[in-house]
Amino acid sequence: MRTHRVTRVLIAGATGYVGGHLAPELLQRGLHVRCLARDPSRAALPARAEVVQGDVLHERTLAPALEDIDVAYYLVHSMGGGHGAFAQRDRDGAQAFARTASAAGVRRIVYLGGLEGGDSEHLRSREEVARILAAAVPDTVHARAAMVIGAGSASFLILRHLVERLPVMICPRWIDTRTQPIAIRDVVAALATLAIEDAPSEVQLGGADVLSYREMMRRFAAAAGRRAPLVVPVPVLTPRLSSYWLGLVTPVDTGVARPLVQGLSAEMLVRAAPPAGINDAPLGFNDAVREALAEDPPG
């Protein structure tokens, strides 16, 4: 792959879980990192990062943040709210960011979305965001990933608390849906590489293992030294009911859980391997879980 000279990057979504890991990785690679935050005084970001005030839903705040930027990361996803509300916020934010990035002469946008396979409002919204960004900045790279294994990932928090809190679970059919979870370290390394290397418009990222949710719960229990829960599948459990149930037994808000659950009915797997040099040797699920538990030990 050909390496491009990149010196200044912006992370929109820097205070989120992935963005918070990406900033120090980019700094370590010698880049100037500017982080967009709604309230810089409350943003827990590396001291060497430049933190600027801004909000993708307030377009006038974006021009100063994107000035002199080579590559911009867009890691913003709206979750929760009423039916369709998060999709509209995603659309508005992406359009404002895309317009401003184009006007500022940003060379590339790197966007993190989901692997193809599911058909939910949540996943459709992410696809729309990718199209909006690419229409404004043609060298946009749509990085796709399924469940991120890390202490602060909402999907991983659901998995963790189901195993830790419930000895018996009544689960819908998605318990046997296969997916390809990826460790936070591998997502971050791939995203950092995508700033400086040639890349196609779409890059699919996955871990070393393809597993069902049932198998992930069993393996998590073994890694955490717990007994695997007894799973009782039921033929019908709607995403709405599933999200209410998850809201009762996990710390993930029902409004966040619902769009996540909607995406669990179809397989989300890597269908096309990424280019050489990007995610070449990802961690397996067991090692990824051990790293996540070490990152945030059970309390």
PDB file of C-alpha atoms in Angstrom:
ATOM      1  CA  MET A   1       0.000   0.000   0.000  1.00  0.00           C
ATOM      2  CA  ARG A   2       1.104   3.578  -0.612  1.00  0.00           C
ATOM      3  CA  THR A   3       1.545   5.829   2.407  1.00  0.00           C
ATOM      4  CA  HIS A   4       0.239   9.405   2.217  1.00  0.00           C
ATOM      5  CA  ARG A   5       1.724  12.339   4.082  1.00  0.00           C
ATOM      6  CA  VAL A   6      -0.767  13.136   6.823  1.00  0.00           C
ATOM      7  CA  THR A   7       0.042  15.452   9.705  1.00  0.00           C
ATOM      8  CA  ARG A   8      -3.234  16.750  11.135  1.00  0.00           C
ATOM      9  CA  VAL A   9      -6.335  14.729  11.947  1.00  0.00           C
ATOM     10  CA  LEU A  10      -9.667  15.534  13.565  1.00  0.00           C
ATOM     11  CA  ILE A  11     -11.737  13.072  15.576  1.00  0.00           C
ATOM     12  CA  ALA A  12     -15.459  13.788  15.726  1.00  0.00           C
ATOM     13  CA  GLY A  13     -16.739  11.491  18.438  1.00  0.00           C
ATOM     14  CA  ALA A  14     -13.460  11.658  20.358  1.00  0.00           C
ATOM     15  CA  THR A  15     -15.176  11.380  23.746  1.00  0.00           C
ATOM     16  CA  GLY A  16     -16.814   8.087  22.811  1.00  0.00           C
ATOM     17  CA  TYR A  17     -15.316   4.696  23.572  1.00  0.00           C
ATOM     18  CA  VAL A  18     -13.607   4.095  20.214  1.00  0.00           C
ATOM     19  CA  GLY A  19     -12.572   7.735  19.811  1.00  0.00           C
ATOM     20  CA  GLY A  20     -11.084   7.805  23.292  1.00  0.00           C
ATOM     21  CA  HIS A  21      -8.798   4.896  22.325  1.00  0.00           C
ATOM     22  CA  LEU A  22      -8.045   6.253  18.862  1.00  0.00           C
ATOM     23  CA  ALA A  23      -6.653   9.619  20.001  1.00  0.00           C
ATOM     24  CA  PRO A  24      -3.634   8.211  21.904  1.00  0.00           C
ATOM     25  CA  GLU A  25      -2.937   5.723  19.083  1.00  0.00           C
ATOM     26  CA  LEU A  26      -2.744   8.539  16.539  1.00  0.00           C
ATOM     27  CA  LEU A  27      -0.565  10.638  18.842  1.00  0.00           C
ATOM     28  CA  GLN A  28       1.780   7.696  19.232  1.00  0.00           C
ATOM     29  CA  ARG A  29       2.106   7.581  15.446  1.00  0.00           C
ATOM     30  CA  GLY A  30       3.326  11.172  15.432  1.00  0.00           C
ATOM     31  CA  LEU A  31       0.169  12.917  14.170  1.00  0.00           C
ATOM     32  CA  HIS A  32      -1.307  16.178  15.402  1.00  0.00           C
ATOM     33  CA  VAL A  33      -4.665  15.174  16.844  1.00  0.00           C
ATOM     34  CA  ARG A  34      -7.549  17.602  17.187  1.00  0.00           C
ATOM     35  CA  CYS A  35     -10.607  16.359  19.092  1.00  0.00           C
ATOM     36  CA  LEU A  36     -14.127  17.730  18.722  1.00  0.00           C
ATOM     37  CA  ALA A  37     -16.025  17.957  22.016  1.00  0.00           C
ATOM     38  CA  ARG A  38     -19.292  19.618  22.967  1.00  0.00           C
ATOM     39  CA  ASP A  39     -17.751  20.601  26.316  1.00  0.00           C
ATOM     40  CA  PRO A  40     -13.936  20.575  26.211  1.00  0.00           C
ATOM     41  CA  SER A  41     -13.713  21.249  29.961  1.00  0.00           C
ATOM     42  CA  ARG A  42     -15.275  17.848  30.660  1.00  0.00           C
ATOM     43  CA  ALA A  43     -13.513  15.849  27.943  1.00  0.00           C
ATOM     44  CA  ALA A  44     -11.104  13.235  29.303  1.00  0.00           C
ATOM     45  CA  LEU A  45      -8.614  13.195  26.439  1.00  0.00           C
ATOM     46  CA  PRO A  46      -4.806  12.966  26.195  1.00  0.00           C
ATOM     47  CA  ALA A  47      -2.954  16.113  27.283  1.00  0.00           C
ATOM     48  CA  ARG A  48      -1.123  16.290  23.931  1.00  0.00           C
ATOM     49  CA  ALA A  49      -4.373  16.353  21.957  1.00  0.00           C
ATOM     50  CA  GLU A  50      -5.836  19.660  20.843  1.00  0.00           C
ATOM     51  CA  VAL A  51      -9.427  19.815  22.074  1.00  0.00           C
ATOM     52  CA  VAL A  52     -11.862  22.213  20.393  1.00  0.00           C
ATOM     53  CA  GLN A  53     -15.486  22.986  21.129  1.00  0.00           C
ATOM     54  CA  GLY A  54     -17.964  21.872  18.514  1.00  0.00           C
ATOM     55  CA  ASP A  55     -21.065  19.839  17.785  1.00  0.00           C
ATOM     56  CA  VAL A  56     -21.995  18.167  14.497  1.00  0.00           C
ATOM     57  CA  LEU A  57     -25.582  19.306  15.046  1.00  0.00           C
ATOM     58  CA  HIS A  58     -24.415  22.947  15.139  1.00  0.00           C
ATOM     59  CA  GLU A  59     -22.775  23.474  11.767  1.00  0.00           C
ATOM     60  CA  ARG A  60     -21.334  26.908  12.543  1.00  0.00           C
ATOM     61  CA  THR A  61     -19.031  25.306  15.150  1.00  0.00           C
ATOM     62  CA  LEU A  62     -17.411  22.938  12.651  1.00  0.00           C
ATOM     63  CA  ALA A  63     -15.415  25.235  10.347  1.00  0.00           C
ATOM     64  CA  PRO A  64     -12.751  26.135  12.950  1.00  0.00           C
ATOM     65  CA  ALA A  65     -12.441  22.476  13.949  1.00  0.00           C
ATOM     66  CA  LEU A  66     -11.877  21.304  10.356  1.00  0.00           C
ATOM     67  CA  GLU A  67      -9.483  24.063   9.315  1.00  0.00           C
ATOM     68  CA  ASP A  68      -6.127  22.693   8.029  1.00  0.00           C
ATOM     69  CA  ILE A  69      -7.198  19.073   8.651  1.00  0.00           C
ATOM     70  CA  ASP A  70      -5.908  16.321   6.346  1.00  0.00           C
ATOM     71  CA  VAL A  71      -8.071  13.418   7.561  1.00  0.00           C
ATOM     72  CA  ALA A  72     -11.249  13.561   9.643  1.00  0.00           C
ATOM     73  CA  TYR A  73     -12.676  10.665  11.617  1.00  0.00           C
ATOM     74  CA  TYR A  74     -16.438  10.564  11.941  1.00  0.00           C
ATOM     75  CA  LEU A  75     -17.302   8.334  14.908  1.00  0.00           C
ATOM     76  CA  VAL A  76     -20.636   9.931  15.766  1.00  0.00           C
ATOM     77  CA  HIS A  77     -23.723   7.743  16.170  1.00  0.00           C
ATOM     78  CA  SER A  78     -26.983   8.919  17.688  1.00  0.00           C
ATOM     79  CA  MET A  79     -28.733   6.312  19.803  1.00  0.00           C
ATOM     80  CA  GLY A  80     -31.970   6.295  21.755  1.00  0.00           C
ATOM     81  CA  GLY A  81     -34.884   8.670  21.396  1.00  0.00           C
ATOM     82  CA  GLY A  82     -38.215   7.991  19.744  1.00  0.00           C
ATOM     83  CA  HIS A  83     -38.818   6.012  16.569  1.00  0.00           C
ATOM     84  CA  GLY A  84     -36.759   7.585  13.803  1.00  0.00           C
ATOM     85  CA  ALA A  85     -35.339  10.314  16.047  1.00  0.00           C
ATOM     86  CA  PHE A  86     -31.779   8.980  16.101  1.00  0.00           C
ATOM     87  CA  ALA A  87     -31.814   8.474  12.323  1.00  0.00           C
ATOM     88  CA  GLN A  88     -32.763  12.109  11.766  1.00  0.00           C
ATOM     89  CA  ARG A  89     -30.040  13.300  14.136  1.00  0.00           C
ATOM     90  CA  ASP A  90     -27.514  11.100  12.326  1.00  0.00           C
ATOM     91  CA  ARG A  91     -28.624  12.516   8.982  1.00  0.00           C
ATOM     92  CA  ASP A  92     -28.452  16.139  10.131  1.00  0.00           C
ATOM     93  CA  GLY A  93     -25.045  15.712  11.769  1.00  0.00           C
ATOM     94  CA  ALA A  94     -23.535  13.914   8.787  1.00  0.00           C
ATOM     95  CA  GLN A  95     -24.790  16.504   6.320  1.00  0.00           C
ATOM     96  CA  ALA A  96     -23.380  19.400   8.363  1.00  0.00           C
ATOM     97  CA  PHE A  97     -20.028  17.662   8.833  1.00  0.00           C
ATOM     98  CA  ALA A  98     -19.813  16.625   5.173  1.00  0.00           C
ATOM     99  CA  ARG A  99     -20.516  20.140   3.886  1.00  0.00           C
ATOM    100  CA  THR A 100     -17.960  21.718   6.207  1.00  0.00           C
ATOM    101  CA  ALA A 101     -15.288  19.090   5.553  1.00  0.00           C
ATOM    102  CA  SER A 102     -15.661  19.536   1.806  1.00  0.00           C
ATOM    103  CA  ALA A 103     -15.421  23.325   2.077  1.00  0.00           C
ATOM    104  CA  ALA A 104     -12.326  23.005   4.278  1.00  0.00           C
ATOM    105  CA  GLY A 105     -10.550  20.787   1.745  1.00  0.00           C
ATOM    106  CA  VAL A 106     -10.359  17.691   3.968  1.00  0.00           C
ATOM    107  CA  ARG A 107      -8.732  14.951   1.875  1.00  0.00           C
ATOM    108  CA  ARG A 108     -10.310  11.906   3.523  1.00  0.00           C
ATOM    109  CA  ILE A 109     -13.050  11.015   5.988  1.00  0.00           C
ATOM    110  CA  VAL A 110     -12.842   7.711   7.854  1.00  0.00           C
ATOM    111  CA  TYR A 111     -16.240   6.549   9.106  1.00  0.00           C
ATOM    112  CA  LEU A 112     -16.906   3.580  11.372  1.00  0.00           C
ATOM    113  CA  GLY A 113     -20.150   1.771  10.600  1.00  0.00           C
ATOM    114  CA  GLY A 114     -21.500  -1.760  10.860  1.00  0.00           C
ATOM    115  CA  LEU A 115     -20.954  -4.879   8.787  1.00  0.00           C
ATOM    116  CA  GLU A 116     -23.616  -5.587   6.212  1.00  0.00           C
ATOM    117  CA  GLY A 117     -26.146  -8.308   6.913  1.00  0.00           C
ATOM    118  CA  GLY A 118     -28.806  -6.897   9.191  1.00  0.00           C
ATOM    119  CA  ASP A 119     -31.820  -4.833   8.154  1.00  0.00           C
ATOM    120  CA  SER A 120     -32.685  -2.503  11.007  1.00  0.00           C
ATOM    121  CA  GLU A 121     -33.354   1.200  11.291  1.00  0.00           C
ATOM    122  CA  HIS A 122     -30.075   1.522  13.180  1.00  0.00           C
ATOM    123  CA  LEU A 123     -28.010  -0.140  10.426  1.00  0.00           C
ATOM    124  CA  ARG A 124     -29.867   1.661   7.636  1.00  0.00           C
ATOM    125  CA  SER A 125     -29.037   4.963   9.327  1.00  0.00           C
ATOM    126  CA  ARG A 126     -25.342   4.088   9.388  1.00  0.00           C
ATOM    127  CA  GLU A 127     -25.443   3.242   5.683  1.00  0.00           C
ATOM    128  CA  GLU A 128     -27.074   6.594   4.947  1.00  0.00           C
ATOM    129  CA  VAL A 129     -24.391   8.446   6.938  1.00  0.00           C
ATOM    130  CA  ALA A 130     -21.658   6.708   4.909  1.00  0.00           C
ATOM    131  CA  ARG A 131     -23.327   7.774   1.643  1.00  0.00           C
ATOM    132  CA  ILE A 132     -23.682  11.387   2.799  1.00  0.00           C
ATOM    133  CA  LEU A 133     -20.013  11.624   3.767  1.00  0.00           C
ATOM    134  CA  ALA A 134     -18.769   9.969   0.569  1.00  0.00           C
ATOM    135  CA  ALA A 135     -20.865  12.272  -1.620  1.00  0.00           C
ATOM    136  CA  ALA A 136     -19.093  15.312  -0.153  1.00  0.00           C
ATOM    137  CA  VAL A 137     -15.565  13.902   0.244  1.00  0.00           C
ATOM    138  CA  PRO A 138     -15.006  11.216  -2.429  1.00  0.00           C
ATOM    139  CA  ASP A 139     -12.011   9.684  -0.625  1.00  0.00           C
ATOM    140  CA  THR A 140     -14.206   8.629   2.279  1.00  0.00           C
ATOM    141  CA  VAL A 141     -13.408   5.184   3.739  1.00  0.00           C
ATOM    142  CA  HIS A 142     -16.296   3.287   5.282  1.00  0.00           C
ATOM    143  CA  ALA A 143     -14.787   0.976   7.896  1.00  0.00           C
ATOM    144  CA  ARG A 144     -17.267  -1.721   8.902  1.00  0.00           C
ATOM    145  CA  ALA A 145     -17.225  -3.765  12.101  1.00  0.00           C
ATOM    146  CA  ALA A 146     -19.642  -5.853  14.143  1.00  0.00           C
ATOM    147  CA  MET A 147     -19.493  -6.104  17.948  1.00  0.00           C
ATOM    148  CA  VAL A 148     -16.474  -4.346  19.449  1.00  0.00           C
ATOM    149  CA  ILE A 149     -15.014  -6.264  22.396  1.00  0.00           C
ATOM    150  CA  GLY A 150     -13.918  -3.725  24.966  1.00  0.00           C
ATOM    151  CA  ALA A 151     -14.890  -2.545  28.423  1.00  0.00           C
ATOM    152  CA  GLY A 152     -16.853   0.487  27.215  1.00  0.00           C
ATOM    153  CA  SER A 153     -18.601  -1.009  24.195  1.00  0.00           C
ATOM    154  CA  ALA A 154     -22.393  -1.041  24.619  1.00  0.00           C
ATOM    155  CA  SER A 155     -22.732  -4.407  22.847  1.00  0.00           C
ATOM    156  CA  PHE A 156     -20.037  -5.934  25.038  1.00  0.00           C
ATOM    157  CA  LEU A 157     -21.631  -4.482  28.191  1.00  0.00           C
ATOM    158  CA  ILE A 158     -24.867  -6.257  27.294  1.00  0.00           C
ATOM    159  CA  LEU A 159     -23.051  -9.565  26.824  1.00  0.00           C
ATOM    160  CA  ARG A 160     -21.077  -9.148  30.038  1.00  0.00           C
ATOM    161  CA  HIS A 161     -24.017  -8.285  32.266  1.00  0.00           C
ATOM    162  CA  LEU A 162     -26.229 -11.026  30.859  1.00  0.00           C
ATOM    163  CA  VAL A 163     -23.618 -13.597  31.850  1.00  0.00           C
ATOM    164  CA  GLU A 164     -22.781 -12.028  35.204  1.00  0.00           C
ATOM    165  CA  ARG A 165     -26.344 -11.429  36.395  1.00  0.00           C
ATOM    166  CA  LEU A 166     -28.552 -14.163  34.993  1.00  0.00           C
ATOM    167  CA  PRO A 167     -28.168 -17.895  35.760  1.00  0.00           C
ATOM    168  CA  VAL A 168     -31.074 -18.642  33.385  1.00  0.00           C
ATOM    169  CA  MET A 169     -32.049 -16.670  30.294  1.00  0.00           C
ATOM    170  CA  ILE A 170     -35.070 -16.795  28.014  1.00  0.00           C
ATOM    171  CA  CYS A 171     -33.652 -15.720  24.673  1.00  0.00           C
ATOM    172  CA  PRO A 172     -35.025 -15.140  21.175  1.00  0.00           C
ATOM    173  CA  ARG A 173     -33.747 -16.931  18.104  1.00  0.00           C
ATOM    174  CA  TRP A 174     -30.946 -14.399  17.575  1.00  0.00           C
ATOM    175  CA  ILE A 175     -29.044 -16.239  20.294  1.00  0.00           C
ATOM    176  CA  ASP A 176     -27.759 -18.541  17.528  1.00  0.00           C
ATOM    177  CA  THR A 177     -27.001 -15.825  14.955  1.00  0.00           C
ATOM    178  CA  ARG A 178     -23.345 -15.794  13.949  1.00  0.00           C
ATOM    179  CA  THR A 179     -21.223 -12.665  14.085  1.00  0.00           C
ATOM    180  CA  GLN A 180     -17.546 -11.731  13.956  1.00  0.00           C
ATOM    181  CA  PRO A 181     -16.627  -9.694  17.063  1.00  0.00           C
ATOM    182  CA  ILE A 182     -13.431  -7.640  17.032  1.00  0.00           C
ATOM    183  CA  ALA A 183     -11.170  -6.417  19.834  1.00  0.00           C
ATOM    184  CA  ILE A 184     -11.027  -2.679  20.511  1.00  0.00           C
ATOM    185  CA  ARG A 185      -7.246  -2.737  19.933  1.00  0.00           C
ATOM    186  CA  ASP A 186      -7.729  -4.132  16.419  1.00  0.00           C
ATOM    187  CA  VAL A 187     -10.438  -1.614  15.487  1.00  0.00           C
ATOM    188  CA  VAL A 188      -8.264   1.265  16.683  1.00  0.00           C
ATOM    189  CA  ALA A 189      -5.132   0.017  14.899  1.00  0.00           C
ATOM    190  CA  ALA A 190      -7.049  -0.388  11.639  1.00  0.00           C
ATOM    191  CA  LEU A 191      -8.662   3.049  11.889  1.00  0.00           C
ATOM    192  CA  ALA A 192      -5.280   4.658  12.545  1.00  0.00           C
ATOM    193  CA  THR A 193      -3.751   2.932   9.511  1.00  0.00           C
ATOM    194  CA  LEU A 194      -6.639   4.079   7.305  1.00  0.00           C
ATOM    195  CA  ALA A 195      -5.594   7.695   7.827  1.00  0.00           C
ATOM    196  CA  ILE A 196      -2.245   7.276   6.107  1.00  0.00           C
ATOM    197  CA  GLU A 197      -2.493   4.313   3.716  1.00  0.00           C
ATOM    198  CA  ASP A 198      -4.246   3.822   0.405  1.00  0.00           C
ATOM    199  CA  ALA A 199      -7.542   2.068   1.012  1.00  0.00           C
ATOM    200  CA  PRO A 200     -10.694   1.149  -0.889  1.00  0.00           C
ATOM    201  CA  SER A 201     -13.940   2.973  -0.162  1.00  0.00           C
ATOM    202  CA  GLU A 202     -15.045   0.104   2.102  1.00  0.00           C
ATOM    203  CA  VAL A 203     -12.986  -1.934   4.560  1.00  0.00           C
ATOM    204  CA  GLN A 204     -14.519  -4.802   6.524  1.00  0.00           C
ATOM    205  CA  LEU A 205     -13.034  -5.533   9.943  1.00  0.00           C
ATOM    206  CA  GLY A 206     -13.511  -8.632  12.063  1.00  0.00           C
ATOM    207  CA  GLY A 207     -11.824 -10.700  14.718  1.00  0.00           C
ATOM    208  CA  ALA A 208     -10.295 -14.128  14.291  1.00  0.00           C
ATOM    209  CA  ASP A 209     -13.454 -16.019  15.346  1.00  0.00           C
ATOM    210  CA  VAL A 210     -16.955 -16.377  13.916  1.00  0.00           C
ATOM    211  CA  LEU A 211     -19.300 -17.159  16.816  1.00  0.00           C
ATOM    212  CA  SER A 212     -22.956 -17.275  17.770  1.00  0.00           C
ATOM    213  CA  TYR A 213     -24.127 -15.133  20.686  1.00  0.00           C
ATOM    214  CA  ARG A 214     -24.743 -18.356  22.619  1.00  0.00           C
ATOM    215  CA  GLU A 215     -21.092 -19.378  22.133  1.00  0.00           C
ATOM    216  CA  MET A 216     -19.869 -15.895  23.039  1.00  0.00           C
ATOM    217  CA  MET A 217     -21.728 -16.084  26.350  1.00  0.00           C
ATOM    218  CA  ARG A 218     -20.250 -19.495  27.052  1.00  0.00           C
ATOM    219  CA  ARG A 219     -16.726 -18.319  26.273  1.00  0.00           C
ATOM    220  CA  PHE A 220     -17.135 -15.092  28.239  1.00  0.00           C
ATOM    221  CA  ALA A 221     -18.230 -17.079  31.286  1.00  0.00           C
ATOM    222  CA  ALA A 222     -15.138 -19.280  31.025  1.00  0.00           C
ATOM    223  CA  ALA A 223     -12.818 -16.262  30.687  1.00  0.00           C
ATOM    224  CA  ALA A 224     -14.463 -14.515  33.641  1.00  0.00           C
ATOM    225  CA  GLY A 225     -14.455 -17.605  35.853  1.00  0.00           C
ATOM    226  CA  ARG A 226     -18.245 -17.831  35.967  1.00  0.00           C
ATOM    227  CA  ARG A 227     -20.786 -20.522  35.257  1.00  0.00           C
ATOM    228  CA  ALA A 228     -22.332 -20.210  31.819  1.00  0.00           C
ATOM    229  CA  PRO A 229     -26.036 -19.300  32.014  1.00  0.00           C
ATOM    230  CA  LEU A 230     -28.696 -21.789  31.025  1.00  0.00           C
ATOM    231  CA  VAL A 231     -30.263 -20.503  27.810  1.00  0.00           C
ATOM    232  CA  VAL A 232     -33.912 -21.265  27.025  1.00  0.00           C
ATOM    233  CA  PRO A 233     -34.712 -20.135  23.465  1.00  0.00           C
ATOM    234  CA  VAL A 234     -38.208 -18.943  22.563  1.00  0.00           C
ATOM    235  CA  PRO A 235     -39.554 -18.601  18.998  1.00  0.00           C
ATOM    236  CA  VAL A 236     -40.806 -15.017  19.318  1.00  0.00           C
ATOM    237  CA  LEU A 237     -39.388 -12.122  21.302  1.00  0.00           C
ATOM    238  CA  THR A 238     -39.683  -8.770  19.533  1.00  0.00           C
ATOM    239  CA  PRO A 239     -36.829  -6.244  19.512  1.00  0.00           C
ATOM    240  CA  ARG A 240     -38.988  -3.948  21.658  1.00  0.00           C
ATOM    241  CA  LEU A 241     -39.546  -6.630  24.315  1.00  0.00           C
ATOM    242  CA  SER A 242     -35.908  -7.728  24.089  1.00  0.00           C
ATOM    243  CA  SER A 243     -34.723  -4.163  24.665  1.00  0.00           C
ATOM    244  CA  TYR A 244     -36.986  -3.758  27.713  1.00  0.00           C
ATOM    245  CA  TRP A 245     -35.633  -7.014  29.119  1.00  0.00           C
ATOM    246  CA  LEU A 246     -32.034  -5.952  28.483  1.00  0.00           C
ATOM    247  CA  GLY A 247     -32.760  -2.602  30.112  1.00  0.00           C
ATOM    248  CA  LEU A 248     -33.789  -4.405  33.292  1.00  0.00           C
ATOM    249  CA  VAL A 249     -30.709  -6.600  33.631  1.00  0.00           C
ATOM    250  CA  THR A 250     -27.920  -4.525  32.036  1.00  0.00           C
ATOM    251  CA  PRO A 251     -26.722  -0.908  32.482  1.00  0.00           C
ATOM    252  CA  VAL A 252     -27.466  -0.150  28.821  1.00  0.00           C
ATOM    253  CA  ASP A 253     -30.396   2.220  28.344  1.00  0.00           C
ATOM    254  CA  THR A 254     -33.472   0.732  26.650  1.00  0.00           C
ATOM    255  CA  GLY A 255     -33.322   3.383  23.930  1.00  0.00           C
ATOM    256  CA  VAL A 256     -29.752   2.321  23.133  1.00  0.00           C
ATOM    257  CA  ALA A 257     -30.461  -1.408  23.448  1.00  0.00           C
ATOM    258  CA  ARG A 258     -33.380  -1.395  20.998  1.00  0.00           C
ATOM    259  CA  PRO A 259     -31.471  -0.445  17.817  1.00  0.00           C
ATOM    260  CA  LEU A 260     -28.657  -2.800  18.838  1.00  0.00           C
ATOM    261  CA  VAL A 261     -31.081  -5.710  19.259  1.00  0.00           C
ATOM    262  CA  GLN A 262     -32.710  -4.955  15.910  1.00  0.00           C
ATOM    263  CA  GLY A 263     -29.396  -5.690  14.229  1.00  0.00           C
ATOM    264  CA  LEU A 264     -28.959  -9.122  15.820  1.00  0.00           C
ATOM    265  CA  SER A 265     -31.340 -11.089  13.620  1.00  0.00           C
ATOM    266  CA  ALA A 266     -28.963 -11.475  10.657  1.00  0.00           C
ATOM    267  CA  GLU A 267     -25.362 -12.632  10.369  1.00  0.00           C
ATOM    268  CA  MET A 268     -22.791  -9.854  10.342  1.00  0.00           C
ATOM    269  CA  LEU A 269     -19.598 -11.347   8.942  1.00  0.00           C
ATOM    270  CA  VAL A 270     -16.567 -10.161   6.987  1.00  0.00           C
ATOM    271  CA  ARG A 271     -17.296 -11.098   3.372  1.00  0.00           C
ATOM    272  CA  ALA A 272     -14.257  -9.397   1.809  1.00  0.00           C
ATOM    273  CA  ALA A 273     -10.902  -9.383   3.589  1.00  0.00           C
ATOM    274  CA  PRO A 274      -9.316  -5.950   4.119  1.00  0.00           C
ATOM    275  CA  PRO A 275      -6.160  -5.027   2.186  1.00  0.00           C
ATOM    276  CA  ALA A 276      -2.857  -6.390   3.447  1.00  0.00           C
ATOM    277  CA  GLY A 277      -1.525  -4.295   6.299  1.00  0.00           C
ATOM    278  CA  ILE A 278      -4.953  -3.580   7.744  1.00  0.00           C
ATOM    279  CA  ASN A 279      -6.138  -5.963  10.481  1.00  0.00           C
ATOM    280  CA  ASP A 280      -3.759  -8.718   9.343  1.00  0.00           C
ATOM    281  CA  ALA A 281      -3.713 -10.779  12.562  1.00  0.00           C
ATOM    282  CA  PRO A 282      -6.690  -9.838  14.754  1.00  0.00           C
ATOM    283  CA  LEU A 283      -7.160 -11.248  18.231  1.00  0.00           C
ATOM    284  CA  GLY A 284      -9.454 -14.170  18.856  1.00  0.00           C
ATOM    285  CA  PHE A 285     -12.533 -13.728  21.022  1.00  0.00           C
ATOM    286  CA  ASN A 286     -11.052 -15.266  24.170  1.00  0.00           C
ATOM    287  CA  ASP A 287      -8.009 -12.977  24.154  1.00  0.00           C
ATOM    288  CA  ALA A 288     -10.167  -9.964  23.347  1.00  0.00           C
ATOM    289  CA  VAL A 289     -12.396 -10.696  26.345  1.00  0.00           C
ATOM    290  CA  ARG A 290      -9.409 -11.101  28.651  1.00  0.00           C
ATOM    291  CA  GLU A 291      -8.097  -7.709  27.537  1.00  0.00           C
ATOM    292  CA  ALA A 292     -11.524  -6.129  28.060  1.00  0.00           C
ATOM    293  CA  LEU A 293     -11.778  -7.539  31.585  1.00  0.00           C
ATOM    294  CA  ALA A 294      -8.276  -6.295  32.385  1.00  0.00           C
ATOM    295  CA  GLU A 295      -9.193  -2.851  31.062  1.00  0.00           C
ATOM    296  CA  ASP A 296     -12.137  -2.601  33.424  1.00  0.00           C
ATOM    297  CA  PRO A 297     -11.944  -5.226  36.203  1.00  0.00           C
ATOM    298  CA  PRO A 298     -15.265  -6.357  37.675  1.00  0.00           C
ATOM    299  CA  GLY A 299     -16.163  -4.256  40.688  1.00  0.00           C
TER     300      GLY A 299
END
